[in-house]
PDB file of C-alpha atoms in Angstrom:
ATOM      1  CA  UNK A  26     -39.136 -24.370 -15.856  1.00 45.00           C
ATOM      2  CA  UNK A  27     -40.439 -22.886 -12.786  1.00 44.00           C
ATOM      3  CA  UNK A  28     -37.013 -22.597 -11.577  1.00 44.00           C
ATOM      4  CA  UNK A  29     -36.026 -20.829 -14.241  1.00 43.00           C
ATOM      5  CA  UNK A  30     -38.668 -18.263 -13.991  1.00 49.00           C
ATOM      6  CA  UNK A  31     -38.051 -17.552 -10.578  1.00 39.00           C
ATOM      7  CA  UNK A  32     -34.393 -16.407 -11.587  1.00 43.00           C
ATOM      8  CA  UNK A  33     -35.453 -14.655 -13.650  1.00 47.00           C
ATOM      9  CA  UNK A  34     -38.366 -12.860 -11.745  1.00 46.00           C
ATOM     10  CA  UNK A  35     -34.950 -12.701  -9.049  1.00 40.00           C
ATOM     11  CA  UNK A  36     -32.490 -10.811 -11.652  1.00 47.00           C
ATOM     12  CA  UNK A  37     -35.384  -8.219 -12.768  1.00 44.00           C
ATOM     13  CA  UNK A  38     -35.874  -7.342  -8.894  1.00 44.00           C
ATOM     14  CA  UNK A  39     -32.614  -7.161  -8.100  1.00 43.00           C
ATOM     15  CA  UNK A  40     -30.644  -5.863 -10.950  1.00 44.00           C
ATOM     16  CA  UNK A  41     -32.029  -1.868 -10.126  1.00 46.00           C
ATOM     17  CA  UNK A  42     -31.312  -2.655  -6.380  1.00 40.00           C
ATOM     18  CA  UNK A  43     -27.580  -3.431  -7.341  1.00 43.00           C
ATOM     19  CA  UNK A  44     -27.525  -0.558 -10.175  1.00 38.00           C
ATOM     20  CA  UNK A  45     -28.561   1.810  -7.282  1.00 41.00           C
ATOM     21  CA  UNK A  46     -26.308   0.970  -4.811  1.00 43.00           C
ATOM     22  CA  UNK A  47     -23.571   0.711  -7.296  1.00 44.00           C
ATOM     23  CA  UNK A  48     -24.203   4.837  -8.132  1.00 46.00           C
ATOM     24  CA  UNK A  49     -24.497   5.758  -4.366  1.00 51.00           C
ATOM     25  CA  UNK A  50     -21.168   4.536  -4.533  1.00 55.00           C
ATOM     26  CA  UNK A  51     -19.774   5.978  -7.514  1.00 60.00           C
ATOM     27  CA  UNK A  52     -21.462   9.305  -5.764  1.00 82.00           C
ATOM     28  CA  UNK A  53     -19.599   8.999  -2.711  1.00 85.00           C
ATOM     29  CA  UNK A  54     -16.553   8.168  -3.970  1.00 88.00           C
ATOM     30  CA  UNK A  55     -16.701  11.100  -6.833  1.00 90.00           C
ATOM     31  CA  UNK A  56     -17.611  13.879  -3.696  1.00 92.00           C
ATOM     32  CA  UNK A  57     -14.276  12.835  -1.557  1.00 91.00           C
ATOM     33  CA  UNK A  58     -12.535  13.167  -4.949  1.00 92.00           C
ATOM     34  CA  UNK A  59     -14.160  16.957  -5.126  1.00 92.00           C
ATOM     35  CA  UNK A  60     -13.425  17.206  -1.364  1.00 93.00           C
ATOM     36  CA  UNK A  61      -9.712  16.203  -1.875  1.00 93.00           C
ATOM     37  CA  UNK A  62      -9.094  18.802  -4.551  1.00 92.00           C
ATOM     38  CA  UNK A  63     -11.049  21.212  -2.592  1.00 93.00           C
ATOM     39  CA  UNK A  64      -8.212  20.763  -0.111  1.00 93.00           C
ATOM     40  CA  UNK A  65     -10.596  19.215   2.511  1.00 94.00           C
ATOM     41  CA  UNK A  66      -7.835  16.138   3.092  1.00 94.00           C
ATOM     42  CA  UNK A  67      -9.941  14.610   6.169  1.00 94.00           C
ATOM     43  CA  UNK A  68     -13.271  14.489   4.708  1.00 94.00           C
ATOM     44  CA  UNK A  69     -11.959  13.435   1.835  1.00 94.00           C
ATOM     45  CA  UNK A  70     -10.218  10.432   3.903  1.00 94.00           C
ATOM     46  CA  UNK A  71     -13.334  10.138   5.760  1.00 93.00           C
ATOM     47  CA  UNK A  72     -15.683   9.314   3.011  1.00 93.00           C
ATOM     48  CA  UNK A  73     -12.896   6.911   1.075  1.00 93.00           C
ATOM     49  CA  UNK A  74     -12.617   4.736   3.594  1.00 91.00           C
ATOM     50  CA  UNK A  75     -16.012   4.455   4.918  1.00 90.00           C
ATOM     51  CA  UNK A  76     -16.802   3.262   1.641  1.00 90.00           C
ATOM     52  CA  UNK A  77     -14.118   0.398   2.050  1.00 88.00           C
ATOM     53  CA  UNK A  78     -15.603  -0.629   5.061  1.00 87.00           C
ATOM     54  CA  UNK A  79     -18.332  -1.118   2.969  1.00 85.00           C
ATOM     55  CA  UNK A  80     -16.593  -3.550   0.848  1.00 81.00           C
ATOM     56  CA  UNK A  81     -15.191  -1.102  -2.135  1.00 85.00           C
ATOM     57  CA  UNK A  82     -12.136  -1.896  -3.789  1.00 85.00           C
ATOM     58  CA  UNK A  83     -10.164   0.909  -3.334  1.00 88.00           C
ATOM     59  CA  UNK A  84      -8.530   2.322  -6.720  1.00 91.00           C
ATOM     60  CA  UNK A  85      -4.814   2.820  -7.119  1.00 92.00           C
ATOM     61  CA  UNK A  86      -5.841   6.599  -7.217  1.00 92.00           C
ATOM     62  CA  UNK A  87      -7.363   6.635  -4.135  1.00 93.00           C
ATOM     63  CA  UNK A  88      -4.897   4.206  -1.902  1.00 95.00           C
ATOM     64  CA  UNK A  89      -2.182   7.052  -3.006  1.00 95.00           C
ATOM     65  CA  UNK A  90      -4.680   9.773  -1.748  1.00 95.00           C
ATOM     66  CA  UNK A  91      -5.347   7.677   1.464  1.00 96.00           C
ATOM     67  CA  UNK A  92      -1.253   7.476   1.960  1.00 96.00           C
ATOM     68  CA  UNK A  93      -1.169  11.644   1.230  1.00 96.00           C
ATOM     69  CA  UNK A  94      -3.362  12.204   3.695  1.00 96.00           C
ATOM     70  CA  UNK A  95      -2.413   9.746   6.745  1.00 96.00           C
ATOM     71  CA  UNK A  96       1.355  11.219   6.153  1.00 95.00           C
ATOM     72  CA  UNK A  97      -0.244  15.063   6.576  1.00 95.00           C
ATOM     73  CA  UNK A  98      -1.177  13.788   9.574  1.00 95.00           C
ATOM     74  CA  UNK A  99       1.597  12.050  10.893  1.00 95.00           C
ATOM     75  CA  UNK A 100      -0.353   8.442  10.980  1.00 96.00           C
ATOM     76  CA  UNK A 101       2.749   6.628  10.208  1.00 96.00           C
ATOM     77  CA  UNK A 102       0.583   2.864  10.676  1.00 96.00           C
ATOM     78  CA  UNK A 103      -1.941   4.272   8.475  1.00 96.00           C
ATOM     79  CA  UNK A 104       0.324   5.686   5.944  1.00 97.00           C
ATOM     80  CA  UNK A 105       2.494   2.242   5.958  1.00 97.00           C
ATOM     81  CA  UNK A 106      -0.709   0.172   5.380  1.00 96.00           C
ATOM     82  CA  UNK A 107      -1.674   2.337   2.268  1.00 96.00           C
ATOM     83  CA  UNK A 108       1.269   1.822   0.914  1.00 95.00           C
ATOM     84  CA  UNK A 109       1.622  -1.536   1.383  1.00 93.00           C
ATOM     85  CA  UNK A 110      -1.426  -1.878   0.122  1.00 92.00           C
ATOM     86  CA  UNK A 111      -0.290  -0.096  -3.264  1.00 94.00           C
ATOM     87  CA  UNK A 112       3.159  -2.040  -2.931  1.00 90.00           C
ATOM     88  CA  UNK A 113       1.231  -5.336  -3.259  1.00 85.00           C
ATOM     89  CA  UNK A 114      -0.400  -4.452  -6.645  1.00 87.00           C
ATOM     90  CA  UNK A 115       2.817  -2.268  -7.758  1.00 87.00           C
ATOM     91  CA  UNK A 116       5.966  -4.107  -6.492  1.00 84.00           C
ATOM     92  CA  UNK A 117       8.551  -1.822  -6.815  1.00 84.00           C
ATOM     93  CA  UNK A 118      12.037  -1.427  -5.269  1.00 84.00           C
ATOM     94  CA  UNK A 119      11.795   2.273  -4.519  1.00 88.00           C
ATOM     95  CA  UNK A 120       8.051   1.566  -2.346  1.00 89.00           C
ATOM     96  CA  UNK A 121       9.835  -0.934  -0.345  1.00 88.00           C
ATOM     97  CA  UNK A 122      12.562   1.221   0.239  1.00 90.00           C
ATOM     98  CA  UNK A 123      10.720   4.494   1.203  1.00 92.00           C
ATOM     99  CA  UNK A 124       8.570   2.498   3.649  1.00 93.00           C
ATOM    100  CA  UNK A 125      11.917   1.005   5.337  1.00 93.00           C
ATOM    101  CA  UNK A 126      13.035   4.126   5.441  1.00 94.00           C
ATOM    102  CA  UNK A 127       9.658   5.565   7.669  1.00 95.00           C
ATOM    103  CA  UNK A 128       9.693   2.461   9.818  1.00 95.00           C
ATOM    104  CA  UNK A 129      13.313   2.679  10.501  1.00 94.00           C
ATOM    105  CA  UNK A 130      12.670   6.614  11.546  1.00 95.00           C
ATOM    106  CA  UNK A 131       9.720   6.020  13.715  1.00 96.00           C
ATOM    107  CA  UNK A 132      10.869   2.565  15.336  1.00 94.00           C
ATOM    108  CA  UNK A 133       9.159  -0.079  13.486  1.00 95.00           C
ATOM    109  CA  UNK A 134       9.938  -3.457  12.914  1.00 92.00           C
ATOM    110  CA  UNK A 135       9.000  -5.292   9.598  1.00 89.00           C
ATOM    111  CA  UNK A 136       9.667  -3.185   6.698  1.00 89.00           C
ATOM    112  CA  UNK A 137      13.336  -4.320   6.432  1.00 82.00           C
ATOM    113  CA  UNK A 138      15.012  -4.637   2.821  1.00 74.00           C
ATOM    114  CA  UNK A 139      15.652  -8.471   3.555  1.00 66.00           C
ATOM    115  CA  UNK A 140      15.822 -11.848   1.581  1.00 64.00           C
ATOM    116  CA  UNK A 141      12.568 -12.392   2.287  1.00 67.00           C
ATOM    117  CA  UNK A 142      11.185  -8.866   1.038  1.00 68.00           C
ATOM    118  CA  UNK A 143      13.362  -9.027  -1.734  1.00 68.00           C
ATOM    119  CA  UNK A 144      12.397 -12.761  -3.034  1.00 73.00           C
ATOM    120  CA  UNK A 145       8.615 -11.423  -2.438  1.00 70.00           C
ATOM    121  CA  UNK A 146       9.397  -8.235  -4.674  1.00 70.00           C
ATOM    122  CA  UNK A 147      10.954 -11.088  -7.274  1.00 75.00           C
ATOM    123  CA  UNK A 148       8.141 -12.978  -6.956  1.00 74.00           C
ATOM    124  CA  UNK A 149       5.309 -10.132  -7.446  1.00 71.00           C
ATOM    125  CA  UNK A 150       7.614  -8.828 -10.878  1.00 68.00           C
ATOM    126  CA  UNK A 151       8.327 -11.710 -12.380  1.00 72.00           C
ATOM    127  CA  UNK A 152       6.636 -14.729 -10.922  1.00 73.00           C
ATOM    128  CA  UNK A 153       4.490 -15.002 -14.264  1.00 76.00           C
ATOM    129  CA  UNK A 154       7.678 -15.325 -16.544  1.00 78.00           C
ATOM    130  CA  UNK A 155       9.087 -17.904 -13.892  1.00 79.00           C
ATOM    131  CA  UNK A 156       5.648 -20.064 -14.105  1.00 81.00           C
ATOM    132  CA  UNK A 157       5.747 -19.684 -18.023  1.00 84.00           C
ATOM    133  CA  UNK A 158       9.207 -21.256 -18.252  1.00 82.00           C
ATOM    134  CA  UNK A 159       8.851 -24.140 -15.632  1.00 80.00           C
ATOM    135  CA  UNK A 160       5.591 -24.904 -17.753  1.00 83.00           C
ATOM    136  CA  UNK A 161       7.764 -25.030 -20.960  1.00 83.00           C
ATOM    137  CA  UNK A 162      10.166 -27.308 -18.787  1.00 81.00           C
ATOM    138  CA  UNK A 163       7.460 -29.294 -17.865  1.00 80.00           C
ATOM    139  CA  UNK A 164       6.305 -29.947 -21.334  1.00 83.00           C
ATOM    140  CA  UNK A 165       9.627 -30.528 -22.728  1.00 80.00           C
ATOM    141  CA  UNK A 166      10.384 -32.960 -20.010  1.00 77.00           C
ATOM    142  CA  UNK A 167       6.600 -34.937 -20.343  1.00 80.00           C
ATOM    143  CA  UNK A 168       7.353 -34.692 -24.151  1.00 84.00           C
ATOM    144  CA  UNK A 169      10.583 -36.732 -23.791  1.00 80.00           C
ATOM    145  CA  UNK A 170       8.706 -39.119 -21.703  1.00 81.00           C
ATOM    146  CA  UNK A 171       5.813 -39.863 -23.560  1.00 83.00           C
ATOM    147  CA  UNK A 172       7.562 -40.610 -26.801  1.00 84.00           C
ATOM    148  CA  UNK A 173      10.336 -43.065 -24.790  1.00 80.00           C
ATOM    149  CA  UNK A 174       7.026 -44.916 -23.483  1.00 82.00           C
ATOM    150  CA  UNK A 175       5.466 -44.621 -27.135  1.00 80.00           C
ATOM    151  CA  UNK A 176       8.223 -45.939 -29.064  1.00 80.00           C
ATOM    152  CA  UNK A 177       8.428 -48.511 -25.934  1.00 80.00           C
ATOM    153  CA  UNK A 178      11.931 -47.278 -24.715  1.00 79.00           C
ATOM    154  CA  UNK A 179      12.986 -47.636 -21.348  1.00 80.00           C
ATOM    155  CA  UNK A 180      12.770 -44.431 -19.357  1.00 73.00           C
ATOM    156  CA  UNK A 181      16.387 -43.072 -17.551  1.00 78.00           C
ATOM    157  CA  UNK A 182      15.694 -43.120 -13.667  1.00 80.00           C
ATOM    158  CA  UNK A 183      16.836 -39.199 -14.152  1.00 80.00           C
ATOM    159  CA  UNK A 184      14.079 -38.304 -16.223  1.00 75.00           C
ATOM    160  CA  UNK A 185      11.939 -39.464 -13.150  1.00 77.00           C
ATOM    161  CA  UNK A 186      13.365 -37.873 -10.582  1.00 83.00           C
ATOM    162  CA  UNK A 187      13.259 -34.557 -12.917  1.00 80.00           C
ATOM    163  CA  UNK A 188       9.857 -34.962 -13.615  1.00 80.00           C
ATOM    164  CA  UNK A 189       9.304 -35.309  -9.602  1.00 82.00           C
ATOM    165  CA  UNK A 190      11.561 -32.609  -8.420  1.00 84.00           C
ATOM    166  CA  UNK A 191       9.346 -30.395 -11.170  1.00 82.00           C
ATOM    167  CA  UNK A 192       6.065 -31.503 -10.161  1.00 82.00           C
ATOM    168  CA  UNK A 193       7.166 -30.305  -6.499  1.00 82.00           C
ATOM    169  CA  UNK A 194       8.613 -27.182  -7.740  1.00 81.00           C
ATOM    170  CA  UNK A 195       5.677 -26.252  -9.523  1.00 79.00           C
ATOM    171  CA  UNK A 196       3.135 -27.044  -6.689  1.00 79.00           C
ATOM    172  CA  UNK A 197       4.995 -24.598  -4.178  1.00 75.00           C
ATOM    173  CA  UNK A 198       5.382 -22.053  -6.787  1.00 74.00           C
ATOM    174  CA  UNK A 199       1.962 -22.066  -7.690  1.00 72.00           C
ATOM    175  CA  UNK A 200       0.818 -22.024  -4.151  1.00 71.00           C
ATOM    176  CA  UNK A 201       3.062 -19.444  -2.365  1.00 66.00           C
ATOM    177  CA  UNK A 202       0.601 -16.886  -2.997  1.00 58.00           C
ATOM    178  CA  UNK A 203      -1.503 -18.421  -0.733  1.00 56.00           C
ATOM    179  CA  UNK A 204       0.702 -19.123   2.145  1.00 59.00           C
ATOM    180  CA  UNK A 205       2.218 -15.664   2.375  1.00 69.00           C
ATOM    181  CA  UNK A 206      -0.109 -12.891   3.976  1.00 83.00           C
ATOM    182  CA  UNK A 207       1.324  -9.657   5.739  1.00 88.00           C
ATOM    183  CA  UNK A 208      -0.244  -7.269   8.613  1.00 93.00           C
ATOM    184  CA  UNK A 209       0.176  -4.127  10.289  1.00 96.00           C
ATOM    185  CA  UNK A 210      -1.172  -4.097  13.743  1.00 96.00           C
ATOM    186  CA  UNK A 211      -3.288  -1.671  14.205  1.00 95.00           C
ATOM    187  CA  UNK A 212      -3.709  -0.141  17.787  1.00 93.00           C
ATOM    188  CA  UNK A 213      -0.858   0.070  20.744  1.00 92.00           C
ATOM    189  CA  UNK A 214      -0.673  -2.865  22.816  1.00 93.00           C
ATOM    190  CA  UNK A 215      -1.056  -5.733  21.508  1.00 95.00           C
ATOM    191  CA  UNK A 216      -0.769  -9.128  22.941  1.00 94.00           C
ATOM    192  CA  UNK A 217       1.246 -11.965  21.375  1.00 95.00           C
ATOM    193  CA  UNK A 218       0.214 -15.503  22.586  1.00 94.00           C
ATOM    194  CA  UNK A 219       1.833 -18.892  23.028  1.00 92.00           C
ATOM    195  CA  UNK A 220      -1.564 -20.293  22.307  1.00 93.00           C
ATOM    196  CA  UNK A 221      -4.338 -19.208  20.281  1.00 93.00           C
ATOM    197  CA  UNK A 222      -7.004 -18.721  23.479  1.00 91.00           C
ATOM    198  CA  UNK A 223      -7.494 -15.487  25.601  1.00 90.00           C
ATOM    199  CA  UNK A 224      -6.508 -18.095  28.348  1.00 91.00           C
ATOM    200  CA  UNK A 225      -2.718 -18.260  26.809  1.00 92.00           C
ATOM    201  CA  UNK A 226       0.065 -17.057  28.254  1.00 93.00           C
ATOM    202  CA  UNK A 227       1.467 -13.467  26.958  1.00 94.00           C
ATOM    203  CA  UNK A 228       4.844 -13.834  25.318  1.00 94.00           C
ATOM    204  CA  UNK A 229       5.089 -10.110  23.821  1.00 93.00           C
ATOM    205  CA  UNK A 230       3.539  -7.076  23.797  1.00 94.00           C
ATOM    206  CA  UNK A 231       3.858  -4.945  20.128  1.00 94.00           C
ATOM    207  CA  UNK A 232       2.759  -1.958  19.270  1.00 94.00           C
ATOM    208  CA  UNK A 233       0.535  -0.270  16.416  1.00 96.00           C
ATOM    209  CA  UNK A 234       2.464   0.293  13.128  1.00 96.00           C
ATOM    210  CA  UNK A 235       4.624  -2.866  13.344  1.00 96.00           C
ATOM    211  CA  UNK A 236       4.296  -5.538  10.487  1.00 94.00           C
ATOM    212  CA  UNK A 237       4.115  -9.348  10.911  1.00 92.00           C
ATOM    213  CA  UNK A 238       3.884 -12.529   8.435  1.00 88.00           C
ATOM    214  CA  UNK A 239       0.662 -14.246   8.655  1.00 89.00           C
ATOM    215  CA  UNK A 240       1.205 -17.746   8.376  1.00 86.00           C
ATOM    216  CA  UNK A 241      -2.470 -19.067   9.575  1.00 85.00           C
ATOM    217  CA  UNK A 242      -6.046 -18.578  11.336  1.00 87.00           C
ATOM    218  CA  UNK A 243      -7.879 -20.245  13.743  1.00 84.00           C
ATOM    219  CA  UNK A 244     -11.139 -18.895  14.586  1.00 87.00           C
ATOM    220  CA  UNK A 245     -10.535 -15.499  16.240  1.00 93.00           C
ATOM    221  CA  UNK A 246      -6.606 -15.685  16.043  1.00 95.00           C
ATOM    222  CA  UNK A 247      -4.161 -15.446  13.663  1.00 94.00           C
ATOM    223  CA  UNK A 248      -0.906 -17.061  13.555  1.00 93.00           C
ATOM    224  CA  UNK A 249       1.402 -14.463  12.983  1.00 93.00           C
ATOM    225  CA  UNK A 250       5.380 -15.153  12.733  1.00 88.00           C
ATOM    226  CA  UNK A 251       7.461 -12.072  14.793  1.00 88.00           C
ATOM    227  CA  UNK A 252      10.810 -11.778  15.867  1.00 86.00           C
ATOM    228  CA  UNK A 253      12.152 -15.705  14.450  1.00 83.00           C
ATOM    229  CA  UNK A 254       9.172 -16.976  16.910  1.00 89.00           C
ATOM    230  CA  UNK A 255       5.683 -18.013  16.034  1.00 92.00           C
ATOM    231  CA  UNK A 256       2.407 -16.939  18.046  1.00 94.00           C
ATOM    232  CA  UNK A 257      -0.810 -15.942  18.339  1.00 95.00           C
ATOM    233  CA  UNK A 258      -2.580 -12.566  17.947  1.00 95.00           C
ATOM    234  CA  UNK A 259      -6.608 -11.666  17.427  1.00 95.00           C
ATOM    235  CA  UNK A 260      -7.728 -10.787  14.082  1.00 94.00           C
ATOM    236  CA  UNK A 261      -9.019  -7.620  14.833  1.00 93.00           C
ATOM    237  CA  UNK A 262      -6.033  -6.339  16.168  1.00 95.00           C
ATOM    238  CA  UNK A 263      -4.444  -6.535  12.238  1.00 95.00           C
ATOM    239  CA  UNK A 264      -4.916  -4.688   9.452  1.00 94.00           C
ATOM    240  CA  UNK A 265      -4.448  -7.802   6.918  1.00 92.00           C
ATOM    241  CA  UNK A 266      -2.852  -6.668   3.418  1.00 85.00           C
TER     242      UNK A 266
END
């Protein structure tokens, strides 16, 4: 009972704290919007993201301004991460292109219409319908099974192997999400490493615009796949999408 009071004394203390901060927010993010029409581009940037530094989900609305603005100003990384950042949450053909199409002009590797790109954009448009009909499979396939061992019928050896092969299929499908990350490095001269210690041999140097596949962390480092090789670059050299 005490325990329970003590929430709740918790939630009344808090909840105006939250509401307050919540507005300051709202207030920021509604003067860059005034700033932006105003024409005032970099203040406008300004304020937007020091308010995702601050942990804000940034709108569709405002990633778009954030991409206007970094392409005024000729910040090609900038303007790539923006829209990759939009691209993620928007997967559309004509995104992937036009960001090809500004790394191939300024020299940057990692935007390239490839298999992989293309079975992401797949993936992103229409991984939902895929999971919906390898559930129906699924239950189709279980279905025959249960009734053969219900009505005490032997079960084919295919129907096994099916039912494997499915469960396998499903897993990786379900979990792709998580094993695919992207970055954009963010600042000129970075180090790639063999090994994921500042002690580690340097393999490569890249610089900042260029996009890698994030495969892994380990404390500090990420392990970032570049060029058909595998190595290992600090976190804070990445903007992670």
């Amino acid at each position: 009972m005490q325990a329970y009071t003590l929430k709740k004394i918790l939630f009344v203390f808090f909840l105006p704290v939250c509401l307050a901060v919540k507005a300051e927010n709202f207030s920021v993010i509604k003067r860059a919007d005034s700033l932006f029409s105003a024409g005032l581009y970099n203040e406008a940037s300004a304020l937007y993201q020091s308010e995702l530094t601050k942990g804000e989900v940034a709108t569709d609305g405002m990633l778009l301004k954030l991409a206007y603005v970094a392409e005024k100003n000729n910040d090609v990384p900038k303007l790539l991460y923006f829209l990759e950042m939009y691209f993620d949450r928007h997967p559309n053909e004509s995104i992937l292109q036009k960001m090809n199409d500004i790394a191939r002009a300024n020299g940057l590797i990692g935007y390239e219409t490839d298999d992989l790109n293309y079975f992401y954009l797949f993936y992103k448009q229409y991984g939902l319908y895929v999971l919906l009909a390898l559930l129906a499979l699924g239950m189709y396939v279980f279905g025959i099974i249960v009734v053969r061992i219900y009505h005490k019928e032997s079960v084919p050896q295919r129907y096994k192997w099916v039912a494997f092969v499915y469960l396998v299929t499903l897993f990786i499908f379900v979990n792709l999400p998580e094993g695919y990350q992207s970055g954009i490095i963010n600042r000129d001269k970075v180090l790639l490493r063999a090994e994921p210690s500042s002690a580690a041999p340097v393999i490569e140097i890249i610089s900042r615009g260029n996009k890698i596949n994030i495969l892994g962390s380990a404390d500090i480092w990420l392990r970032v796949f570049w060029n058909d090789r595998l190595y290992y670059i600090r976190k804070d050299d990445v903007w992670v999408i």
